[in-house]
Amino acid sequence: CQHYCNSGNTVMGAEQDNNSGRTFYMDTTALHVPRPGVELISPLKNGMIEDWESFQAIMDHIYSKHIKSEPSLHPVLMSEAPWNSRAKREKLTELMFEHYNIPAFFLCKTAVLTAFANGRATGLVLDSGATHTTAIPVHDGYVLQQGIVKSPLAGDFITMQCREMFQEMNIDIIPQYMIASKEPVREGAPPDWTKKDKLPPVTKSWHTYMCNRCAEQASTARLSIKTMINTSAQMPTLHYEMPSGFNADYGAERLRIPEGLFDPSNVKGLSGNTMLGMGHVVTTSIGMCDIDIRPGLYGSVIVTGGNTLLQGFTERLNRELSQKAPPSMRLKLIASNSSIERRFSPWIGGSILASLGTFQQMWISKQEYDEGGKQSVERKCP
């Protein structure tokens, strides 16, 4: 059987696993080609490695197609979720030393690396990606575990809301791979498109992924977050065309969908009382930390993750936190203007950390691993 592995890593082509017979296709270029019987999977679950077979296929591709060098020549620094389990940390350490024979290894929390990327050792990292949003307090380069707050309101939630809106408006989402040709139509008119001949029988998971991609592209291009009270009426309309050729103007809808990120109580189908909006995620996290370090957290609220690139996100967050924060606290939001820096801040932080002269003594060396085993990661990588 064949599997796609959708990991977000830029890896071209296919990787055959000799033990299971599974073939993994990676990279969005390969991912968007319809193939029969191909399932879409992710090696990660809740930010932790779950499918080790597909993860190893990704690593093999990174080394063979991109780094193009022997693993034994380069130390490796990896980021990890702050809630990663000891068993998974030790298994990863063992894999890197035993299978790839790397000379040195280090694991660092994503929030710590994000703080470093923004020139901070202390701060509250608000990270909103695809599957979840987290507020993670960092103090002097260490994550304060007791203050971590998680919310499922993130990018996938926006995609789901976008698809539901199209369904309510009786707009069919037709992925690009199905379309052979299309004709121009007037605004709001049914699309006039021709289906491709001889499409292979694709799986439900792959077709759903391609439909979600259409919704994501629409949300990225046209959604905006309400930054002022009662701005819906003045919201200018924006034109958008679907891959099928259907096109229309969107006004208030552009604000309604992402509003749930900040006010989940009004989202249909959600138990709003149990979910925290962005502002509450931050204040709840800081409130769970020692009172003496709260000024340092309010003074460095670091905004990161692709979902925070929605137009108006930082302005709305700043307004909400200004209202919720104690008057004695000096509030400062830190958000890079670069979408690359916002999306890949842990990588940037890792590149900074690994290049520091003072960091070189922090690596787990091959010798230390041989002497102390996989348990070395718990001792050297807090």
Coordinates of C-alpha atoms in Angstrom, one line a residue:
C1 CA 0.0 0.0 0.0
Q2 CA 1.1 3.6 -0.6
H3 CA 1.0 6.4 1.8
Y4 CA 1.5 10.1 1.6
C5 CA 3.3 11.7 4.5
N6 CA 2.2 15.3 4.9
S7 CA 4.7 16.7 7.3
G8 CA 5.2 20.3 6.2
N9 CA 8.8 19.4 5.3
T10 CA 10.1 20.3 1.9
V11 CA 11.1 16.9 0.7
M12 CA 10.8 15.8 -2.9
G13 CA 9.9 12.4 -4.4
A14 CA 9.2 9.1 -2.8
E15 CA 10.8 7.0 0.0
Q16 CA 10.4 3.2 0.2
D17 CA 10.4 1.6 3.6
N18 CA 11.9 -1.9 3.1
N19 CA 10.4 -3.3 6.3
S20 CA 6.8 -2.5 5.7
G21 CA 6.6 -2.0 2.0
R22 CA 5.0 1.4 2.4
T23 CA 6.0 4.1 0.0
F24 CA 6.0 7.7 1.4
Y25 CA 5.5 10.8 -0.9
M26 CA 6.5 14.1 0.6
D27 CA 6.5 17.8 -0.3
T28 CA 3.5 19.7 -1.5
T29 CA 4.6 19.3 -5.1
A30 CA 4.3 15.5 -4.9
L31 CA 1.4 15.7 -2.5
H32 CA -0.9 17.5 -4.9
V33 CA -0.7 14.8 -7.6
P34 CA -3.7 12.5 -7.5
R35 CA -2.7 8.8 -7.1
P36 CA -5.0 5.8 -6.5
G37 CA -5.2 4.4 -2.9
V38 CA -3.0 7.0 -1.3
E39 CA -3.8 8.0 2.2
L40 CA -2.7 11.3 3.8
I41 CA -1.0 10.9 7.2
S42 CA 1.1 13.0 9.5
P43 CA 4.0 11.8 11.7
L44 CA 2.9 14.2 14.4
K45 CA 0.0 14.0 16.9
N46 CA -0.5 16.8 19.4
G47 CA 2.9 18.2 18.4
M48 CA 4.7 14.9 19.2
I49 CA 6.1 12.2 17.0
E50 CA 3.5 9.4 16.7
D51 CA 4.4 7.6 13.4
W52 CA 8.1 6.8 13.7
E53 CA 8.2 5.0 10.4
S54 CA 7.1 8.1 8.4
F55 CA 9.3 10.4 10.5
Q56 CA 12.3 8.3 9.7
A57 CA 11.3 8.4 6.0
I58 CA 11.3 12.2 6.2
M59 CA 14.8 12.2 7.9
D60 CA 16.1 9.9 5.2
H61 CA 14.9 12.3 2.5
I62 CA 16.3 15.4 4.3
Y63 CA 19.8 13.8 4.4
S64 CA 19.7 12.3 0.9
K65 CA 17.9 15.0 -1.1
H66 CA 18.6 18.3 0.7
I67 CA 21.6 18.2 3.1
K68 CA 23.3 15.7 0.7
S69 CA 25.8 14.8 3.3
E70 CA 26.6 12.0 5.7
P71 CA 24.6 12.4 9.0
S72 CA 27.8 11.5 10.9
L73 CA 29.4 14.8 9.9
H74 CA 26.9 17.2 11.5
P75 CA 25.5 17.7 15.0
V76 CA 21.7 18.0 15.1
L77 CA 19.5 20.4 17.1
M78 CA 15.8 19.6 17.1
S79 CA 12.8 21.5 18.5
E80 CA 10.1 19.8 20.6
A81 CA 6.8 20.5 22.1
P82 CA 7.1 21.6 25.8
W83 CA 4.8 18.7 26.7
N84 CA 6.8 16.0 24.9
S85 CA 7.0 12.8 26.9
R86 CA 10.2 11.3 28.3
A87 CA 9.7 8.1 26.3
K88 CA 9.5 9.9 23.0
R89 CA 12.5 12.1 23.8
E90 CA 14.6 9.1 24.6
K91 CA 13.4 7.2 21.5
L92 CA 14.3 10.2 19.3
T93 CA 17.8 10.5 20.9
E94 CA 18.3 6.8 20.4
L95 CA 17.2 7.0 16.7
M96 CA 19.6 9.9 15.9
F97 CA 22.6 8.3 17.6
E98 CA 22.1 4.7 16.7
H99 CA 20.5 4.9 13.2
Y100 CA 22.0 8.1 11.9
N101 CA 25.3 8.0 13.9
I102 CA 25.3 11.8 14.4
P103 CA 28.2 13.3 16.4
A104 CA 26.1 15.4 18.8
F105 CA 22.5 16.1 19.6
F106 CA 20.3 18.6 21.5
L107 CA 16.6 19.0 22.1
C108 CA 15.1 22.4 22.8
K109 CA 11.6 23.6 23.5
T110 CA 9.9 25.4 20.6
A111 CA 8.9 28.3 22.9
V112 CA 12.4 28.9 24.1
L113 CA 13.7 29.0 20.5
T114 CA 11.0 31.4 19.5
A115 CA 11.9 33.7 22.4
F116 CA 15.6 33.5 21.3
A117 CA 14.6 34.3 17.7
N118 CA 13.0 37.5 19.0
G119 CA 15.9 38.5 21.2
R120 CA 14.3 37.5 24.5
A121 CA 15.2 35.0 27.2
T122 CA 12.0 35.8 29.1
G123 CA 8.5 36.2 27.7
L124 CA 5.1 34.8 27.1
V125 CA 5.1 33.0 23.7
L126 CA 1.6 32.9 22.0
D127 CA 1.9 30.3 19.3
S128 CA -1.1 29.8 17.0
G129 CA -0.4 27.2 14.2
A130 CA -2.7 24.7 12.4
T131 CA -3.9 22.3 15.1
H132 CA -3.7 24.3 18.3
T133 CA -2.9 27.6 20.0
T134 CA -0.6 27.7 23.0
A135 CA 0.5 30.3 25.6
I136 CA 3.9 29.2 27.0
P137 CA 5.7 31.2 29.6
V138 CA 9.5 31.3 29.3
H139 CA 11.8 32.6 32.1
D140 CA 15.5 32.9 31.7
G141 CA 15.5 30.4 28.8
Y142 CA 13.3 27.7 30.6
V143 CA 9.7 26.8 30.0
L144 CA 7.4 27.2 33.1
Q145 CA 5.4 24.0 32.7
Q146 CA 2.7 25.0 35.2
G147 CA 1.7 28.0 33.0
I148 CA 1.2 26.3 29.7
V149 CA -2.4 26.9 28.3
K150 CA -3.6 25.2 25.1
S151 CA -6.6 25.9 22.9
P152 CA -7.9 24.0 19.8
L153 CA -8.9 27.4 18.2
A154 CA -6.2 27.7 15.5
G155 CA -5.7 27.4 11.7
D156 CA -7.7 24.1 11.2
F157 CA -10.6 25.7 13.1
I158 CA -10.6 28.6 10.7
T159 CA -10.5 26.2 7.7
M160 CA -13.5 24.3 9.2
Q161 CA -15.4 27.5 9.7
C162 CA -14.6 28.6 6.1
R163 CA -15.9 25.3 4.7
E164 CA -19.1 25.5 6.7
M165 CA -19.7 29.1 5.5
F166 CA -19.3 27.9 1.8
Q167 CA -21.7 25.1 2.6
E168 CA -24.3 27.5 4.0
M169 CA -24.0 29.6 0.9
N170 CA -24.4 26.5 -1.3
I171 CA -20.9 27.1 -2.8
D172 CA -19.3 23.8 -3.8
I173 CA -15.5 23.5 -3.2
I174 CA -14.0 22.0 -6.3
P175 CA -10.2 21.2 -5.9
Q176 CA -7.9 22.2 -8.7
Y177 CA -6.9 18.6 -9.5
M178 CA -10.5 17.8 -10.7
I179 CA -10.7 20.7 -13.2
A180 CA -9.7 20.3 -16.8
S181 CA -11.0 23.8 -17.9
K182 CA -13.4 26.5 -16.9
E183 CA -15.2 29.4 -18.5
P184 CA -15.6 33.0 -17.1
V185 CA -18.9 33.5 -15.4
R186 CA -20.6 36.6 -13.9
E187 CA -20.4 37.4 -10.2
G188 CA -22.5 35.0 -8.1
A189 CA -23.4 32.8 -11.1
P190 CA -22.9 29.0 -11.0
P191 CA -19.4 27.9 -12.2
D192 CA -18.9 26.5 -15.7
W193 CA -16.1 24.0 -15.5
T194 CA -15.2 20.7 -17.1
K195 CA -14.1 17.7 -15.1
K196 CA -10.8 16.0 -16.0
D197 CA -11.1 12.6 -17.7
K198 CA -9.5 9.5 -16.3
L199 CA -9.0 10.7 -12.7
P200 CA -7.6 7.9 -10.5
P201 CA -9.8 6.8 -7.6
V202 CA -8.4 8.9 -4.7
T203 CA -9.0 8.3 -1.0
K204 CA -11.3 10.4 1.2
S205 CA -8.4 11.6 3.3
W206 CA -6.5 12.9 0.2
H207 CA -9.6 14.6 -1.3
T208 CA -10.5 16.2 2.0
Y209 CA -6.9 17.6 2.2
M210 CA -7.3 19.1 -1.3
C211 CA -10.7 20.7 -0.4
N212 CA -9.2 22.1 2.8
R213 CA -6.4 23.6 0.8
C214 CA -9.0 25.6 -1.2
A215 CA -10.6 26.8 2.0
E216 CA -7.2 27.7 3.4
Q217 CA -6.3 29.8 0.4
A218 CA -9.6 31.6 0.5
S219 CA -9.2 32.4 4.2
T220 CA -5.5 33.5 3.8
A221 CA -6.5 35.8 0.9
R222 CA -9.7 37.4 2.3
L223 CA -10.3 36.9 6.0
S224 CA -9.7 39.7 8.5
I225 CA -10.0 40.1 12.3
K226 CA -12.2 42.8 13.7
T227 CA -10.0 45.3 15.5
M228 CA -12.6 47.8 16.6
I229 CA -16.1 47.4 18.0
N230 CA -19.0 47.4 15.5
T231 CA -16.8 47.6 12.4
S232 CA -18.8 44.9 10.4
A233 CA -21.0 47.4 8.7
Q234 CA -18.1 49.5 7.4
M235 CA -16.2 46.4 6.2
P236 CA -15.2 46.8 2.6
T237 CA -16.0 43.9 0.3
L238 CA -13.3 42.0 -1.4
H239 CA -13.6 39.9 -4.5
Y240 CA -12.5 36.2 -4.6
E241 CA -12.6 33.5 -7.3
M242 CA -12.7 29.8 -6.5
P243 CA -10.7 27.3 -8.6
S244 CA -13.9 26.3 -10.3
G245 CA -14.5 29.9 -11.6
F246 CA -17.2 30.8 -9.1
N247 CA -16.6 34.4 -7.9
A248 CA -18.3 36.7 -5.5
D249 CA -17.7 39.7 -3.2
Y250 CA -17.3 39.0 0.5
G251 CA -17.9 41.6 3.3
A252 CA -19.1 40.8 6.8
E253 CA -18.2 37.1 6.3
R254 CA -14.5 38.1 6.3
L255 CA -14.9 39.2 9.9
R256 CA -17.4 36.6 11.1
I257 CA -15.2 33.5 10.5
P258 CA -12.0 34.5 12.4
E259 CA -14.0 36.2 15.2
G260 CA -14.3 32.8 16.9
L261 CA -10.5 32.9 17.7
F262 CA -11.1 35.8 20.1
D263 CA -14.8 35.2 21.0
P264 CA -15.6 31.5 20.9
S265 CA -19.0 32.0 22.7
N266 CA -20.7 33.0 19.4
V267 CA -19.4 30.1 17.3
K268 CA -22.1 27.6 16.3
G269 CA -21.5 24.1 17.4
L270 CA -18.8 25.0 20.0
S271 CA -19.2 24.9 23.7
G272 CA -17.9 28.4 24.1
N273 CA -17.8 28.4 27.9
T274 CA -15.1 25.7 27.8
M275 CA -12.9 27.3 25.2
L276 CA -10.6 30.3 25.7
G277 CA -10.2 33.0 23.2
M278 CA -6.7 34.4 22.4
G279 CA -6.7 37.1 25.0
H280 CA -7.9 34.8 27.7
V281 CA -5.3 32.2 26.8
V282 CA -2.5 34.7 27.4
T283 CA -3.9 36.2 30.7
T284 CA -4.7 32.7 32.1
S285 CA -1.2 31.5 31.4
I286 CA 0.4 34.5 33.0
G287 CA -2.0 34.2 36.0
M288 CA -0.7 30.7 36.6
C289 CA 2.9 31.9 37.0
D290 CA 4.6 33.4 40.1
I291 CA 3.5 37.0 40.7
D292 CA 7.1 38.2 40.7
I293 CA 7.7 37.3 37.1
R294 CA 4.4 38.4 35.6
P295 CA 5.7 41.9 34.7
G296 CA 8.4 40.3 32.5
L297 CA 5.8 38.1 30.8
Y298 CA 3.4 41.0 30.1
G299 CA 6.3 43.1 28.9
S300 CA 7.3 40.5 26.2
V301 CA 4.2 38.8 24.7
I302 CA 5.8 37.2 21.6
V303 CA 3.3 36.4 18.8
T304 CA 4.2 33.5 16.5
G305 CA 2.7 30.9 14.2
G306 CA 1.1 31.1 10.7
N307 CA -2.4 31.6 12.1
T308 CA -1.3 34.9 13.6
L309 CA -0.7 36.3 10.1
L310 CA -4.4 36.9 9.7
Q311 CA -5.0 40.6 9.0
G312 CA -5.7 42.4 12.3
F313 CA -4.6 39.6 14.6
T314 CA -2.0 41.5 16.6
E315 CA -4.0 44.7 16.8
R316 CA -7.0 42.8 18.2
L317 CA -4.8 40.9 20.7
N318 CA -3.2 44.2 21.8
R319 CA -6.6 45.8 22.4
E320 CA -7.9 42.8 24.4
L321 CA -4.8 42.5 26.5
S322 CA -4.8 46.2 27.2
Q323 CA -8.3 45.8 28.7
K324 CA -7.5 42.6 30.6
A325 CA -4.0 43.2 32.0
P326 CA -3.7 44.8 35.5
P327 CA -3.1 48.5 35.3
S328 CA 0.3 48.2 36.9
M329 CA 1.6 46.0 34.1
R330 CA 3.4 47.5 31.1
L331 CA 2.2 45.6 28.1
K332 CA 4.3 45.0 25.0
L333 CA 3.5 42.8 22.0
I334 CA 6.4 41.5 20.0
A335 CA 5.4 40.3 16.5
S336 CA 7.8 40.2 13.5
N337 CA 6.5 41.9 10.3
S338 CA 8.1 39.0 8.3
S339 CA 5.7 36.1 7.6
I340 CA 8.8 33.8 7.3
E341 CA 10.0 34.8 10.7
R342 CA 6.6 34.4 12.2
R343 CA 6.1 30.9 10.8
F344 CA 9.6 29.6 11.3
S345 CA 10.7 31.3 14.5
P346 CA 11.8 28.0 16.3
W347 CA 14.1 27.3 13.3
I348 CA 15.6 30.8 13.4
G349 CA 16.0 30.5 17.2
G350 CA 17.7 27.2 16.8
S351 CA 20.2 28.6 14.3
I352 CA 21.0 31.4 16.7
L353 CA 21.4 29.0 19.7
A354 CA 23.5 26.4 17.8
S355 CA 26.0 29.1 16.6
L356 CA 26.8 30.5 20.1
G357 CA 30.2 29.7 21.5
T358 CA 28.7 29.1 25.0
F359 CA 26.3 26.5 23.6
Q360 CA 29.0 24.1 22.4
Q361 CA 29.3 22.6 25.9
M362 CA 25.6 21.9 26.0
W363 CA 25.5 19.3 23.2
I364 CA 25.0 15.6 24.0
S365 CA 28.2 14.2 22.4
K366 CA 28.4 10.7 20.9
Q367 CA 30.8 9.8 23.8
E368 CA 28.3 11.0 26.4
Y369 CA 25.5 9.0 24.7
D370 CA 27.7 5.8 24.6
E371 CA 28.4 6.2 28.3
G372 CA 25.0 7.4 29.6
G373 CA 22.6 6.0 27.0
K374 CA 19.4 7.6 25.8
Q375 CA 18.7 8.8 29.3
S376 CA 21.3 11.5 28.7
V377 CA 18.6 13.7 27.0
E378 CA 16.7 14.1 30.3
R379 CA 19.9 15.3 32.1
K380 CA 21.3 17.6 29.4
C381 CA 18.1 18.9 27.6
P382 CA 15.7 20.4 30.2

